[in-house]
Amino acid sequence: MNESFNQGMPTRPEAAVDGGHQPPILPPHTLEQLSDDEFWSLAHSMAETFATPATGLHEQYLECHLRQGRCILPLEVLLEVISSPYHFSIFPTSPPWMLGVRAWREEILPIVDLEAYLTQSVADREAASRGVGLLLIAGHEGVVLGLYVMDAIPIHLPQETFQALNSPASSSSHLPNGVIKGKVESETPLLDSDLLFQHIIQSLTI
């Protein structure tokens, strides 16, 4: 992807914050008790006050369901959830794991098939065109991306439940060292938001 696309990369929008209002901080186990509708309502409410990350979100995560397996992202990266139908414009020179680009709030976002990225395989454009799955609008360190997954549910994970990787060699050989920073229950990868976003953007600007 050329440099002009990088220059047009949308930054995380500043929410209208009244008097320093922060996103709600939920006690342990509250997220698991929410219905799907209640969770997404909360997610949209949090997105409106996303300008300043809340320190109380450090144990709240999104468990993203993929076509095969799962992965986990910090809940604080979530800006919005978009349901089908999905319409993408395809860039001929984009990485194979990229579905394309689409408009969001008058900006153009790169849309990444998260499973295809993690396995360094080809994005499932057929499933996306049929309206299968969810599109998560995620923001981190001033960059906004679309992450395509099959489903996503909120979970509460105390720090002690993580199994840190002992060395970079322990992570997936497909990905840069550190993108997978740990595992939950010895199998579900916990993704590092910093390195995930950094590597995706670097891949799009080569």
Coordinates of C-alpha atoms in Angstrom, one line a residue:
M1 CA 0.0 0.0 0.0
N2 CA 1.4 3.4 -0.9
E3 CA 2.5 6.2 1.3
S4 CA -0.5 8.4 0.4
F5 CA -2.8 5.8 2.1
N6 CA -0.7 6.0 5.2
Q7 CA -1.0 9.8 5.2
G8 CA -4.7 9.5 5.1
M9 CA -4.8 6.9 7.9
P10 CA -7.5 8.1 10.3
T11 CA -6.5 8.9 13.9
R12 CA -8.7 7.9 16.8
P13 CA -11.5 10.4 17.0
E14 CA -11.7 12.6 20.1
A15 CA -15.0 12.0 21.8
A16 CA -17.0 14.9 23.3
V17 CA -16.0 14.6 26.9
D18 CA -18.0 16.7 29.4
G19 CA -16.1 17.6 32.5
G20 CA -13.5 14.8 32.1
H21 CA -16.2 12.1 32.1
Q22 CA -14.6 8.6 31.9
P23 CA -16.0 5.4 30.5
P24 CA -17.8 3.2 33.1
I25 CA -15.6 1.0 35.3
L26 CA -17.3 -2.3 36.0
P27 CA -16.6 -4.6 38.9
P28 CA -15.4 -8.1 38.3
H29 CA -18.0 -10.6 36.8
T30 CA -20.4 -7.7 35.8
L31 CA -19.5 -8.2 32.1
E32 CA -20.3 -11.9 32.1
Q33 CA -23.8 -11.1 33.4
L34 CA -24.7 -8.7 30.6
S35 CA -26.9 -9.8 27.7
D36 CA -25.6 -9.3 24.2
D37 CA -27.7 -6.2 23.8
E38 CA -26.7 -4.8 27.1
F39 CA -23.0 -5.4 26.3
W40 CA -23.1 -3.7 22.9
S41 CA -25.0 -0.8 24.4
L42 CA -22.2 -0.5 27.0
A43 CA -19.6 -0.7 24.2
H44 CA -21.2 2.1 22.3
S45 CA -21.4 4.2 25.5
M46 CA -17.7 3.6 26.2
A47 CA -16.8 4.5 22.6
E48 CA -18.4 8.0 23.1
T49 CA -15.9 8.6 26.0
F50 CA -12.9 7.0 24.5
A51 CA -10.7 10.0 24.4
T52 CA -9.1 9.1 27.8
P53 CA -8.5 5.4 28.5
A54 CA -9.9 4.2 31.8
T55 CA -7.4 2.5 34.1
G56 CA -10.2 0.2 35.5
L57 CA -10.5 -1.6 32.1
H58 CA -7.2 -3.5 32.5
E59 CA -9.0 -6.7 33.4
Q60 CA -11.8 -6.5 30.8
Y61 CA -11.3 -8.0 27.4
L62 CA -13.0 -9.1 24.2
E63 CA -12.9 -12.8 23.4
C64 CA -13.0 -12.7 19.6
H65 CA -14.3 -15.9 17.9
L66 CA -12.6 -16.8 14.7
R67 CA -13.5 -19.4 12.1
Q68 CA -11.1 -21.7 13.9
G69 CA -10.3 -20.9 17.5
R70 CA -10.4 -17.7 19.5
C71 CA -8.1 -14.8 20.5
I72 CA -8.4 -12.0 23.1
L73 CA -8.0 -8.3 22.9
P74 CA -8.3 -5.6 25.5
L75 CA -11.8 -4.2 25.7
E76 CA -10.5 -0.6 25.8
V77 CA -9.6 -0.8 22.1
L78 CA -13.2 -1.1 21.0
L79 CA -14.8 2.0 19.5
E80 CA -17.8 0.6 17.7
V81 CA -19.5 -2.6 16.4
I82 CA -20.8 -2.6 12.9
S83 CA -23.2 -5.3 11.8
S84 CA -23.8 -6.5 8.2
P85 CA -24.1 -5.8 5.4
Y86 CA -20.5 -5.1 4.8
H87 CA -19.2 -3.2 1.8
F88 CA -15.4 -3.0 1.1
S89 CA -13.3 -1.5 -1.6
I90 CA -10.4 -3.8 -2.5
F91 CA -6.8 -2.5 -3.0
P92 CA -4.9 -4.6 -5.5
T93 CA -1.6 -4.2 -3.6
S94 CA -3.0 -4.8 -0.1
P95 CA -1.8 -7.8 2.0
P96 CA -3.8 -11.1 1.4
W97 CA -5.3 -10.9 5.0
M98 CA -6.9 -7.5 4.3
L99 CA -10.5 -7.4 3.2
G100 CA -10.3 -3.9 1.8
V101 CA -11.2 -0.4 3.0
R102 CA -14.5 1.2 3.9
A103 CA -15.8 4.5 5.1
W104 CA -16.4 5.2 8.8
R105 CA -17.3 8.6 10.2
E106 CA -16.1 10.3 7.0
E107 CA -12.7 8.5 7.3
I108 CA -11.3 5.6 5.2
L109 CA -10.4 2.5 7.4
P110 CA -8.3 -0.5 6.5
I111 CA -10.4 -3.7 7.2
V112 CA -8.4 -6.7 8.4
D113 CA -9.7 -10.3 8.6
L114 CA -8.2 -10.9 12.1
E115 CA -8.0 -14.7 11.7
A116 CA -6.3 -14.4 8.2
Y117 CA -3.8 -11.9 9.8
L118 CA -3.0 -14.2 12.7
T119 CA -2.5 -17.2 10.3
Q120 CA -1.0 -15.1 7.5
S121 CA -3.6 -16.5 5.1
V122 CA -6.2 -15.1 2.7
A123 CA -9.1 -13.0 3.9
D124 CA -12.5 -14.7 3.7
R125 CA -14.2 -12.1 1.4
E126 CA -17.0 -14.6 0.6
A127 CA -18.1 -14.9 4.2
A128 CA -17.9 -11.1 4.7
S129 CA -19.9 -10.5 1.6
R130 CA -22.7 -12.7 2.9
G131 CA -22.9 -10.7 6.1
V132 CA -21.4 -13.3 8.3
G133 CA -19.6 -12.2 11.5
L134 CA -19.0 -8.8 13.1
L135 CA -16.9 -5.8 12.2
L136 CA -15.1 -4.3 15.2
I137 CA -13.9 -0.7 14.9
A138 CA -10.8 -0.6 17.1
G139 CA -8.6 2.3 18.1
H140 CA -5.2 2.3 19.7
E141 CA -2.5 5.0 20.0
G142 CA -4.2 7.3 17.5
V143 CA -4.8 4.6 14.8
V144 CA -8.2 3.2 13.9
L145 CA -8.7 -0.2 12.1
G146 CA -11.6 -2.5 11.3
L147 CA -11.2 -6.0 12.6
Y148 CA -13.4 -8.7 11.1
V149 CA -14.3 -11.6 13.4
M150 CA -17.0 -14.2 13.6
D151 CA -18.3 -13.0 17.0
A152 CA -17.1 -11.3 20.1
I153 CA -18.1 -11.6 23.8
P154 CA -17.0 -9.6 26.8
I155 CA -14.9 -11.4 29.5
H156 CA -13.3 -10.5 32.8
L157 CA -9.7 -11.9 33.1
P158 CA -7.7 -11.3 36.2
Q159 CA -4.0 -10.9 35.5
E160 CA -3.1 -14.1 37.2
T161 CA -5.0 -16.1 34.6
F162 CA -2.5 -15.2 31.9
Q163 CA 0.3 -17.5 30.9
A164 CA 3.1 -15.3 29.7
L165 CA 5.2 -16.7 26.8
N166 CA 8.7 -17.6 28.0
S167 CA 10.4 -16.4 24.9
P168 CA 9.7 -14.8 21.5
A169 CA 10.1 -18.3 19.9
S170 CA 7.1 -19.4 21.9
S171 CA 4.8 -17.2 19.8
S172 CA 3.4 -18.0 16.4
S173 CA 6.1 -18.3 13.7
H174 CA 3.8 -16.4 11.3
L175 CA 3.9 -13.2 13.3
P176 CA 6.4 -10.7 14.5
N177 CA 7.8 -11.4 18.0
G178 CA 5.5 -10.3 20.7
V179 CA 2.2 -9.8 18.9
I180 CA 1.0 -12.8 20.9
K181 CA 2.1 -11.8 24.4
G182 CA 0.5 -14.7 26.4
K183 CA -2.2 -17.3 26.5
V184 CA -5.3 -17.9 28.6
E185 CA -6.1 -21.5 29.6
S186 CA -2.9 -22.6 27.8
E187 CA -4.4 -22.2 24.4
T188 CA -6.3 -18.9 23.7
P189 CA -3.8 -16.2 22.5
L190 CA -3.7 -12.8 24.2
L191 CA -2.8 -10.2 21.7
D192 CA -0.6 -7.2 22.4
S193 CA -2.4 -4.1 21.1
D194 CA 0.7 -2.0 20.6
L195 CA 2.5 -4.5 18.4
L196 CA -0.6 -5.7 16.7
F197 CA -1.6 -2.2 15.4
Q198 CA 2.1 -1.3 14.8
H199 CA 2.7 -4.3 12.6
I200 CA -0.6 -4.0 10.6
I201 CA 0.1 -0.4 9.8
Q202 CA 3.7 -1.2 8.8
S203 CA 2.4 -3.9 6.5
L204 CA 0.1 -1.5 4.8
T205 CA 2.7 1.2 4.2
I206 CA 5.4 -1.0 2.7

